[in-house]
PDB file of C-alpha atoms and ligand atoms in Angstrom:
ATOM      1  CA  MET A   1      45.846  -9.923  38.143  1.00 98.00           C
ATOM      2  CA  LYS A   2      45.609  -8.619  34.616  1.00 98.00           C
ATOM      3  CA  LEU A   3      42.193  -7.219  33.794  1.00 98.00           C
ATOM      4  CA  ALA A   4      41.139  -6.178  30.296  1.00 98.00           C
ATOM      5  CA  VAL A   5      38.210  -4.063  29.150  1.00 98.00           C
ATOM      6  CA  TYR A   6      36.979  -3.541  25.611  1.00 99.00           C
ATOM      7  CA  GLN A   7      35.015  -0.361  24.856  1.00 98.00           C
ATOM      8  CA  PHE A   8      33.399  -0.079  21.426  1.00 98.00           C
ATOM      9  CA  ALA A   9      30.141   0.735  19.605  1.00 98.00           C
ATOM     10  CA  PRO A  10      28.191  -2.446  18.791  1.00 98.00           C
ATOM     11  CA  ARG A  11      25.738  -2.309  15.854  1.00 98.00           C
ATOM     12  CA  PHE A  12      22.164  -3.029  16.896  1.00 98.00           C
ATOM     13  CA  GLY A  13      21.008  -6.549  16.058  1.00 98.00           C
ATOM     14  CA  GLU A  14      24.261  -7.609  14.384  1.00 98.00           C
ATOM     15  CA  LYS A  15      25.339 -10.243  16.853  1.00 98.00           C
ATOM     16  CA  LYS A  16      27.771 -12.040  14.531  1.00 98.00           C
ATOM     17  CA  GLU A  17      29.405  -8.818  13.352  1.00 98.00           C
ATOM     18  CA  ASN A  18      29.729  -7.566  16.934  1.00 98.00           C
ATOM     19  CA  LEU A  19      31.243 -10.862  18.027  1.00 98.00           C
ATOM     20  CA  GLU A  20      33.798 -10.604  15.202  1.00 98.00           C
ATOM     21  CA  ARG A  21      34.673  -7.082  16.392  1.00 98.00           C
ATOM     22  CA  VAL A  22      35.322  -8.394  19.895  1.00 98.00           C
ATOM     23  CA  ARG A  23      37.222 -11.423  18.589  1.00 98.00           C
ATOM     24  CA  GLY A  24      39.453  -9.239  16.458  1.00 98.00           C
ATOM     25  CA  ALA A  25      40.151  -6.825  19.313  1.00 98.00           C
ATOM     26  CA  VAL A  26      41.088  -9.502  21.850  1.00 98.00           C
ATOM     27  CA  SER A  27      43.123 -11.725  19.542  1.00 97.00           C
ATOM     28  CA  GLY A  28      46.383 -12.605  21.346  1.00 97.00           C
ATOM     29  CA  LEU A  29      45.215 -10.892  24.546  1.00 98.00           C
ATOM     30  CA  GLU A  30      46.894 -12.034  27.762  1.00 98.00           C
ATOM     31  CA  CYS A  31      44.731 -11.411  30.808  1.00 98.00           C
ATOM     32  CA  ASP A  32      42.959 -13.119  33.679  1.00 98.00           C
ATOM     33  CA  LEU A  33      39.598 -11.410  33.247  1.00 98.00           C
ATOM     34  CA  LEU A  34      38.097  -9.607  30.253  1.00 99.00           C
ATOM     35  CA  VAL A  35      35.040  -7.407  30.906  1.00 99.00           C
ATOM     36  CA  LEU A  36      32.711  -6.371  28.063  1.00 99.00           C
ATOM     37  CA  PRO A  37      29.745  -3.926  28.045  1.00 99.00           C
ATOM     38  CA  GLU A  38      26.045  -4.465  28.768  1.00 99.00           C
ATOM     39  CA  LEU A  39      24.174  -6.149  25.859  1.00 98.00           C
ATOM     40  CA  THR A  40      27.500  -6.434  24.018  1.00 98.00           C
ATOM     41  CA  LEU A  41      26.334  -8.381  20.989  1.00 98.00           C
ATOM     42  CA  THR A  42      22.687  -7.348  20.563  1.00 98.00           C
ATOM     43  CA  GLY A  43      22.904  -3.590  21.037  1.00 98.00           C
ATOM     44  CA  TYR A  44      20.734  -1.707  23.517  1.00 98.00           C
ATOM     45  CA  GLN A  45      17.630   0.037  22.214  1.00 98.00           C
ATOM     46  CA  PHE A  46      14.946  -2.582  21.666  1.00 98.00           C
ATOM     47  CA  THR A  47      11.665  -1.286  20.285  1.00 97.00           C
ATOM     48  CA  SER A  48       9.397  -4.210  21.155  1.00 96.00           C
ATOM     49  CA  ARG A  49       9.265  -7.416  23.127  1.00 96.00           C
ATOM     50  CA  GLU A  50       9.121  -9.322  19.821  1.00 97.00           C
ATOM     51  CA  GLU A  51      12.385  -7.757  18.718  1.00 98.00           C
ATOM     52  CA  LEU A  52      13.958  -8.705  22.045  1.00 98.00           C
ATOM     53  CA  ALA A  53      12.593 -12.248  21.696  1.00 98.00           C
ATOM     54  CA  GLY A  54      14.310 -12.549  18.322  1.00 98.00           C
ATOM     55  CA  LEU A  55      17.716 -11.599  19.725  1.00 98.00           C
ATOM     56  CA  ALA A  56      17.662 -13.006  23.276  1.00 98.00           C
ATOM     57  CA  GLU A  57      19.146 -16.407  24.021  1.00 98.00           C
ATOM     58  CA  PRO A  58      19.011 -19.006  26.740  1.00 98.00           C
ATOM     59  CA  VAL A  59      21.859 -19.211  29.245  1.00 98.00           C
ATOM     60  CA  PRO A  60      24.002 -21.275  29.099  1.00 98.00           C
ATOM     61  CA  ASP A  61      22.613 -23.125  26.061  1.00 97.00           C
ATOM     62  CA  GLY A  62      22.644 -20.253  23.579  1.00 98.00           C
ATOM     63  CA  TRP A  63      24.977 -19.245  20.761  1.00 98.00           C
ATOM     64  CA  THR A  64      26.448 -16.263  22.659  1.00 98.00           C
ATOM     65  CA  CYS A  65      27.378 -18.279  25.751  1.00 98.00           C
ATOM     66  CA  ALA A  66      28.993 -20.932  23.548  1.00 98.00           C
ATOM     67  CA  ALA A  67      30.972 -18.281  21.635  1.00 98.00           C
ATOM     68  CA  LEU A  68      32.114 -16.625  24.880  1.00 98.00           C
ATOM     69  CA  SER A  69      33.162 -19.959  26.388  1.00 98.00           C
ATOM     70  CA  GLU A  70      35.152 -20.773  23.254  1.00 98.00           C
ATOM     71  CA  MET A  71      36.805 -17.347  23.443  1.00 98.00           C
ATOM     72  CA  ALA A  72      37.619 -17.835  27.141  1.00 98.00           C
ATOM     73  CA  ALA A  73      39.122 -21.253  26.408  1.00 98.00           C
ATOM     74  CA  GLY A  74      41.171 -19.845  23.520  1.00 98.00           C
ATOM     75  CA  LEU A  75      42.505 -16.942  25.598  1.00 98.00           C
ATOM     76  CA  GLY A  76      42.823 -18.961  28.807  1.00 98.00           C
ATOM     77  CA  CYS A  77      40.900 -16.365  30.813  1.00 98.00           C
ATOM     78  CA  HIS A  78      37.521 -15.543  32.289  1.00 98.00           C
ATOM     79  CA  ILE A  79      35.070 -13.227  30.494  1.00 99.00           C
ATOM     80  CA  ILE A  80      32.178 -11.135  31.793  1.00 99.00           C
ATOM     81  CA  CYS A  81      29.731 -10.060  29.108  1.00 99.00           C
ATOM     82  CA  GLY A  82      26.281  -8.475  29.104  1.00 99.00           C
ATOM     83  CA  LEU A  83      23.594 -10.259  27.064  1.00 99.00           C
ATOM     84  CA  ALA A  84      19.845 -10.514  26.529  1.00 98.00           C
ATOM     85  CA  GLU A  85      18.712 -13.683  28.283  1.00 98.00           C
ATOM     86  CA  ASP A  86      15.710 -15.693  27.128  1.00 98.00           C
ATOM     87  CA  ALA A  87      14.374 -17.523  30.172  1.00 98.00           C
ATOM     88  CA  GLY A  88      11.215 -18.912  28.581  1.00 96.00           C
ATOM     89  CA  GLU A  89       8.355 -16.504  29.205  1.00 87.00           C
ATOM     90  CA  ARG A  90      10.701 -13.907  30.654  1.00 98.00           C
ATOM     91  CA  TYR A  91      13.618 -11.889  29.277  1.00 98.00           C
ATOM     92  CA  PHE A  92      16.415 -10.610  31.479  1.00 98.00           C
ATOM     93  CA  ASN A  93      19.108  -8.030  30.889  1.00 99.00           C
ATOM     94  CA  SER A  94      21.883 -10.291  32.176  1.00 99.00           C
ATOM     95  CA  ALA A  95      25.617 -10.635  32.494  1.00 99.00           C
ATOM     96  CA  VAL A  96      27.453 -13.937  32.394  1.00 99.00           C
ATOM     97  CA  LEU A  97      30.814 -14.951  33.785  1.00 99.00           C
ATOM     98  CA  VAL A  98      32.352 -17.680  31.649  1.00 98.00           C
ATOM     99  CA  GLY A  99      35.680 -19.429  31.980  1.00 98.00           C
ATOM    100  CA  PRO A 100      37.553 -21.938  29.859  1.00 96.00           C
ATOM    101  CA  GLY A 101      35.189 -24.635  31.205  1.00 96.00           C
ATOM    102  CA  GLY A 102      31.989 -22.728  30.339  1.00 97.00           C
ATOM    103  CA  LEU A 103      29.466 -20.794  32.425  1.00 98.00           C
ATOM    104  CA  VAL A 104      30.505 -19.912  35.989  1.00 98.00           C
ATOM    105  CA  GLY A 105      27.686 -17.542  36.968  1.00 98.00           C
ATOM    106  CA  THR A 106      24.859 -15.321  35.770  1.00 98.00           C
ATOM    107  CA  TYR A 107      23.576 -11.999  37.079  1.00 99.00           C
ATOM    108  CA  ARG A 108      20.162 -10.636  36.061  1.00 99.00           C
ATOM    109  CA  LYS A 109      19.940  -6.823  36.180  1.00 99.00           C
ATOM    110  CA  ALA A 110      17.871  -5.798  39.194  1.00 99.00           C
ATOM    111  CA  HIS A 111      17.266  -2.117  38.448  1.00 98.00           C
ATOM    112  CA  LEU A 112      15.927  -1.560  34.944  1.00 98.00           C
ATOM    113  CA  PHE A 113      16.392   1.810  33.228  1.00 98.00           C
ATOM    114  CA  CYS A 114      13.679   3.709  31.280  1.00 97.00           C
ATOM    115  CA  GLU A 115      12.201   1.655  28.383  1.00 97.00           C
ATOM    116  CA  GLU A 116      14.003  -1.482  29.527  1.00 98.00           C
ATOM    117  CA  LYS A 117      11.042  -1.753  31.914  1.00 98.00           C
ATOM    118  CA  SER A 118       8.762  -2.396  28.927  1.00 97.00           C
ATOM    119  CA  TRP A 119      10.682  -5.409  27.615  1.00 97.00           C
ATOM    120  CA  PHE A 120      12.716  -6.973  30.392  1.00 98.00           C
ATOM    121  CA  THR A 121      11.724  -8.580  33.689  1.00 98.00           C
ATOM    122  CA  PRO A 122      13.498  -7.125  36.748  1.00 98.00           C
ATOM    123  CA  GLY A 123      16.292  -9.490  37.729  1.00 98.00           C
ATOM    124  CA  ASP A 124      15.688 -12.162  40.357  1.00 98.00           C
ATOM    125  CA  SER A 125      19.204 -13.549  40.738  1.00 98.00           C
ATOM    126  CA  GLY A 126      20.210 -11.380  43.679  1.00 98.00           C
ATOM    127  CA  PHE A 127      23.805 -10.288  44.085  1.00 98.00           C
ATOM    128  CA  ASN A 128      26.195 -13.212  44.104  1.00 98.00           C
ATOM    129  CA  VAL A 129      29.956 -13.547  44.114  1.00 99.00           C
ATOM    130  CA  PHE A 130      31.850 -16.009  41.948  1.00 98.00           C
ATOM    131  CA  ASP A 131      35.418 -17.266  41.622  1.00 98.00           C
ATOM    132  CA  ALA A 132      37.079 -16.119  38.406  1.00 98.00           C
ATOM    133  CA  GLY A 133      40.332 -18.007  38.794  1.00 95.00           C
ATOM    134  CA  ASP A 134      41.847 -16.651  42.017  1.00 95.00           C
ATOM    135  CA  VAL A 135      39.660 -13.533  42.125  1.00 98.00           C
ATOM    136  CA  ARG A 136      36.284 -13.107  43.839  1.00 98.00           C
ATOM    137  CA  VAL A 137      34.057 -11.222  41.407  1.00 98.00           C
ATOM    138  CA  GLY A 138      30.554  -9.776  41.657  1.00 99.00           C
ATOM    139  CA  MET A 139      28.519  -8.345  38.790  1.00 99.00           C
ATOM    140  CA  ILE A 140      26.108  -5.443  38.515  1.00 99.00           C
ATOM    141  CA  ILE A 141      24.761  -3.931  35.282  1.00 99.00           C
ATOM    142  CA  CYS A 142      24.604  -0.289  34.298  1.00 98.00           C
ATOM    143  CA  PHE A 143      21.791   1.516  36.210  1.00 98.00           C
ATOM    144  CA  ASP A 144      22.443  -0.713  39.231  1.00 98.00           C
ATOM    145  CA  TRP A 145      25.200   1.807  40.008  1.00 98.00           C
ATOM    146  CA  LEU A 146      22.510   4.144  41.385  1.00 98.00           C
ATOM    147  CA  PHE A 147      21.613   1.659  44.107  1.00 98.00           C
ATOM    148  CA  PRO A 148      24.510   1.414  46.570  1.00 98.00           C
ATOM    149  CA  GLU A 149      22.887  -1.620  48.174  1.00 98.00           C
ATOM    150  CA  ALA A 150      23.948  -3.793  45.217  1.00 98.00           C
ATOM    151  CA  ALA A 151      27.661  -3.065  45.546  1.00 98.00           C
ATOM    152  CA  ARG A 152      27.445  -3.267  49.339  1.00 98.00           C
ATOM    153  CA  ILE A 153      25.865  -6.736  49.252  1.00 98.00           C
ATOM    154  CA  LEU A 154      28.551  -7.951  46.837  1.00 99.00           C
ATOM    155  CA  THR A 155      31.190  -6.530  49.179  1.00 99.00           C
ATOM    156  CA  LEU A 156      29.626  -8.239  52.182  1.00 98.00           C
ATOM    157  CA  ARG A 157      29.741 -11.470  50.196  1.00 98.00           C
ATOM    158  CA  GLY A 158      33.458 -11.099  49.587  1.00 98.00           C
ATOM    159  CA  ALA A 159      33.760  -9.530  46.143  1.00 99.00           C
ATOM    160  CA  GLN A 160      37.217  -8.091  45.510  1.00 99.00           C
ATOM    161  CA  VAL A 161      36.256  -6.851  42.069  1.00 99.00           C
ATOM    162  CA  ILE A 162      32.838  -5.510  41.072  1.00 99.00           C
ATOM    163  CA  ALA A 163      32.464  -5.829  37.319  1.00 99.00           C
ATOM    164  CA  HIS A 164      29.979  -3.355  35.871  1.00 99.00           C
ATOM    165  CA  PRO A 165      29.046  -3.893  32.216  1.00 99.00           C
ATOM    166  CA  ALA A 166      27.185  -0.762  31.124  1.00 98.00           C
ATOM    167  CA  ASN A 167      25.463   1.185  28.355  1.00 98.00           C
ATOM    168  CA  LEU A 168      25.512   4.492  30.230  1.00 98.00           C
ATOM    169  CA  VAL A 169      23.751   7.570  28.893  1.00 98.00           C
ATOM    170  CA  LEU A 170      23.689   9.760  32.017  1.00 97.00           C
ATOM    171  CA  PRO A 171      26.872  11.631  32.986  1.00 95.00           C
ATOM    172  CA  TRP A 172      27.068  10.670  36.687  1.00 97.00           C
ATOM    173  CA  CYS A 173      28.183   7.093  37.057  1.00 98.00           C
ATOM    174  CA  GLN A 174      31.856   7.473  36.195  1.00 98.00           C
ATOM    175  CA  LYS A 175      32.179  10.056  38.990  1.00 98.00           C
ATOM    176  CA  ILE A 176      30.038   8.254  41.559  1.00 98.00           C
ATOM    177  CA  ALA A 177      31.880   4.972  40.942  1.00 98.00           C
ATOM    178  CA  LEU A 178      34.775   6.487  42.917  1.00 98.00           C
ATOM    179  CA  ALA A 179      32.493   6.562  45.956  1.00 98.00           C
ATOM    180  CA  ARG A 180      31.241   3.008  45.325  1.00 98.00           C
ATOM    181  CA  ALA A 181      34.859   1.766  45.207  1.00 98.00           C
ATOM    182  CA  TRP A 182      35.993   3.784  48.229  1.00 98.00           C
ATOM    183  CA  GLU A 183      33.011   3.126  50.515  1.00 98.00           C
ATOM    184  CA  ASN A 184      33.295  -0.638  49.883  1.00 98.00           C
ATOM    185  CA  ARG A 185      37.087  -0.800  49.510  1.00 98.00           C
ATOM    186  CA  VAL A 186      36.782  -2.820  46.260  1.00 99.00           C
ATOM    187  CA  PHE A 187      37.971  -2.527  42.677  1.00 99.00           C
ATOM    188  CA  PHE A 188      35.099  -1.100  40.622  1.00 99.00           C
ATOM    189  CA  VAL A 189      35.309  -1.835  36.897  1.00 99.00           C
ATOM    190  CA  THR A 190      32.848   0.013  34.668  1.00 99.00           C
ATOM    191  CA  VAL A 191      32.855  -1.085  31.026  1.00 98.00           C
ATOM    192  CA  ASN A 192      30.665   1.170  28.952  1.00 98.00           C
ATOM    193  CA  ARG A 193      30.001   1.358  25.208  1.00 98.00           C
ATOM    194  CA  THR A 194      30.385   4.282  22.829  1.00 98.00           C
ATOM    195  CA  GLY A 195      28.322   5.518  19.874  1.00 98.00           C
ATOM    196  CA  ALA A 196      24.609   6.292  19.639  1.00 98.00           C
ATOM    197  CA  GLU A 197      21.333   4.498  18.901  1.00 98.00           C
ATOM    198  CA  GLN A 198      18.019   5.905  17.720  1.00 98.00           C
ATOM    199  CA  ARG A 199      15.526   3.222  16.846  1.00 98.00           C
ATOM    200  CA  GLY A 200      11.868   3.448  15.854  1.00 96.00           C
ATOM    201  CA  THR A 201      10.118   6.333  17.564  1.00 96.00           C
ATOM    202  CA  LEU A 202      12.328   6.192  20.654  1.00 96.00           C
ATOM    203  CA  GLY A 203      14.615   9.059  21.607  1.00 97.00           C
ATOM    204  CA  ARG A 204      18.252   9.166  20.551  1.00 98.00           C
ATOM    205  CA  LEU A 205      20.676   7.656  23.070  1.00 98.00           C
ATOM    206  CA  GLU A 206      24.286   8.792  23.191  1.00 98.00           C
ATOM    207  CA  PHE A 207      26.472   6.456  25.183  1.00 98.00           C
ATOM    208  CA  THR A 208      29.104   8.075  27.336  1.00 98.00           C
ATOM    209  CA  GLY A 209      32.126   5.734  27.069  1.00 98.00           C
ATOM    210  CA  GLN A 210      34.747   6.557  29.720  1.00 98.00           C
ATOM    211  CA  SER A 211      35.153   2.955  30.828  1.00 98.00           C
ATOM    212  CA  GLN A 212      37.342   2.899  33.889  1.00 98.00           C
ATOM    213  CA  VAL A 213      38.918   0.911  36.704  1.00 99.00           C
ATOM    214  CA  VAL A 214      38.813   2.451  40.201  1.00 99.00           C
ATOM    215  CA  THR A 215      40.863   1.080  43.116  1.00 98.00           C
ATOM    216  CA  PRO A 216      39.685   0.521  46.706  1.00 98.00           C
ATOM    217  CA  ASP A 217      41.375   3.865  47.497  1.00 98.00           C
ATOM    218  CA  GLY A 218      39.131   5.605  44.980  1.00 98.00           C
ATOM    219  CA  GLU A 219      41.936   6.165  42.494  1.00 98.00           C
ATOM    220  CA  ILE A 220      41.261   5.883  38.769  1.00 98.00           C
ATOM    221  CA  LEU A 221      43.764   3.419  37.245  1.00 98.00           C
ATOM    222  CA  PHE A 222      42.580   4.510  33.793  1.00 98.00           C
ATOM    223  CA  ARG A 223      39.575   6.117  32.158  1.00 98.00           C
ATOM    224  CA  LEU A 224      39.019   5.780  28.402  1.00 98.00           C
ATOM    225  CA  GLY A 225      37.700   8.630  26.276  1.00 98.00           C
ATOM    226  CA  GLU A 226      34.024   9.271  25.532  1.00 98.00           C
ATOM    227  CA  ASP A 227      34.307   8.076  21.922  1.00 98.00           C
ATOM    228  CA  GLU A 228      37.425   5.977  22.112  1.00 98.00           C
ATOM    229  CA  GLU A 229      37.272   2.421  20.842  1.00 98.00           C
ATOM    230  CA  ALA A 230      39.941   0.598  22.811  1.00 98.00           C
ATOM    231  CA  LEU A 231      41.108  -2.569  24.473  1.00 98.00           C
ATOM    232  CA  LYS A 232      42.840  -1.642  27.710  1.00 98.00           C
ATOM    233  CA  VAL A 233      44.737  -3.958  30.053  1.00 98.00           C
ATOM    234  CA  VAL A 234      45.612  -3.034  33.625  1.00 98.00           C
ATOM    235  CA  GLU A 235      47.386  -4.941  36.366  1.00 98.00           C
ATOM    236  CA  PHE A 236      46.527  -4.820  40.080  1.00 98.00           C
ATOM    237  CA  ASP A 237      46.472  -6.988  43.178  1.00 98.00           C
ATOM    238  CA  PRO A 238      42.873  -7.943  44.048  1.00 98.00           C
ATOM    239  CA  ALA A 239      44.031  -8.674  47.621  1.00 98.00           C
ATOM    240  CA  ASP A 240      44.183  -4.875  48.110  1.00 98.00           C
ATOM    241  CA  ALA A 241      40.390  -5.144  48.424  1.00 98.00           C
ATOM    242  CA  ASN A 242      40.689  -7.375  51.489  1.00 98.00           C
ATOM    243  CA  ASP A 243      41.686  -4.448  53.726  1.00 98.00           C
ATOM    244  CA  LYS A 244      38.433  -2.806  54.794  1.00 98.00           C
ATOM    245  CA  MET A 245      40.023  -0.170  57.025  1.00 98.00           C
ATOM    246  CA  ALA A 246      39.168   3.377  55.911  1.00 96.00           C
ATOM    247  CA  THR A 247      41.290   4.766  58.729  1.00 97.00           C
ATOM    248  CA  GLU A 248      43.231   3.110  61.515  1.00 98.00           C
ATOM    249  CA  TYR A 249      39.994   3.162  63.538  1.00 98.00           C
ATOM    250  CA  ASN A 250      37.317   2.653  60.879  1.00 98.00           C
ATOM    251  CA  ASP A 251      36.338  -0.635  59.298  1.00 98.00           C
ATOM    252  CA  VAL A 252      33.810   0.093  56.530  1.00 98.00           C
ATOM    253  CA  LEU A 253      32.053  -3.210  57.144  1.00 98.00           C
ATOM    254  CA  GLY A 254      32.671  -3.707  60.854  1.00 98.00           C
ATOM    255  CA  ASP A 255      31.562  -0.186  61.823  1.00 98.00           C
ATOM    256  CA  ARG A 256      28.141  -0.482  60.210  1.00 98.00           C
ATOM    257  CA  ARG A 257      25.203   0.106  62.582  1.00 98.00           C
ATOM    258  CA  THR A 258      22.807  -2.455  61.150  1.00 98.00           C
ATOM    259  CA  GLU A 259      20.397  -2.011  64.090  1.00 98.00           C
ATOM    260  CA  LEU A 260      19.723   1.521  62.768  1.00 98.00           C
ATOM    261  CA  TYR A 261      19.277   0.527  59.109  1.00 98.00           C
ATOM    262  CA  GLY A 262      15.832  -1.128  59.246  1.00 97.00           C
ATOM    263  CA  PRO A 263      14.115   1.626  57.168  1.00 97.00           C
ATOM    264  CA  LEU A 264      16.397   0.691  54.255  1.00 95.00           C
ATOM    265  CA  VAL A 265      14.430  -2.464  53.609  1.00 93.00           C
ATOM    266  CA  GLU A 266      10.933  -1.332  54.638  1.00 94.00           C
TER     267      GLU A 266
HETATM  268  C1  ACM B   1      21.348   1.666  31.614  1.00 61.30           C
HETATM  269  O1  ACM B   1      21.019   1.100  32.659  1.00 61.30           O
HETATM  270  N1  ACM B   1      21.669   0.989  30.529  1.00 61.30           N
HETATM  271  C2  ACM B   1      21.435   3.133  31.552  1.00 61.30           C
END
């Protein structure tokens, strides 16, 4: 498959401008799956629930989902994109998978980071796997990387590729993603943003870029720079994620000792 990622610095609140940036970058792109960052069109640092309400949209009946579906139809591919979801009384930090025919699946971020807890509701979608063409894809969002259970559940459900839209500010994820990919024997695709935001009285956030694709063997197919704005396309065989053998003797799923893991969910 050909997988594309677009790393850039969205401008807070400028959804149309940010969409035009993405549109311009992906014009003529040939790929099977395009992955975009967390909160791609809105920007990240909300300062109130009212502000979030003004920028969030319903899924799939909002402007952003329609624009993404049109883009997917035009490019003949699937797209994963982070967005602010308006679900009536609740707002979720979500990611959608859209194809040429429209919405395929939604993931609502389970593990909220810092001030996100003030505006968003913790996700209730669980960790589900969807077909993006011939590829089985699961989604997590940014801080979910810290919780290995999320990637493990997606793996148990058959994900070959874990798509990870992000707005990372801590320096750890790009390193630890190698472990997530290796321990689950999946492709782990982190798509981060660049730039900085400082809004209202909140602290300045500097996003760490370094979007990357890691193979089931824990090898980095590419890693973008910290400040680089780039569209990157990479080709790999998702079926490489079907082999769960870490050694000749060790199956990373089959060798689990679930009878000893009860405390994990206490
Ligand atoms: C994050 O979860 N956006 C750090």
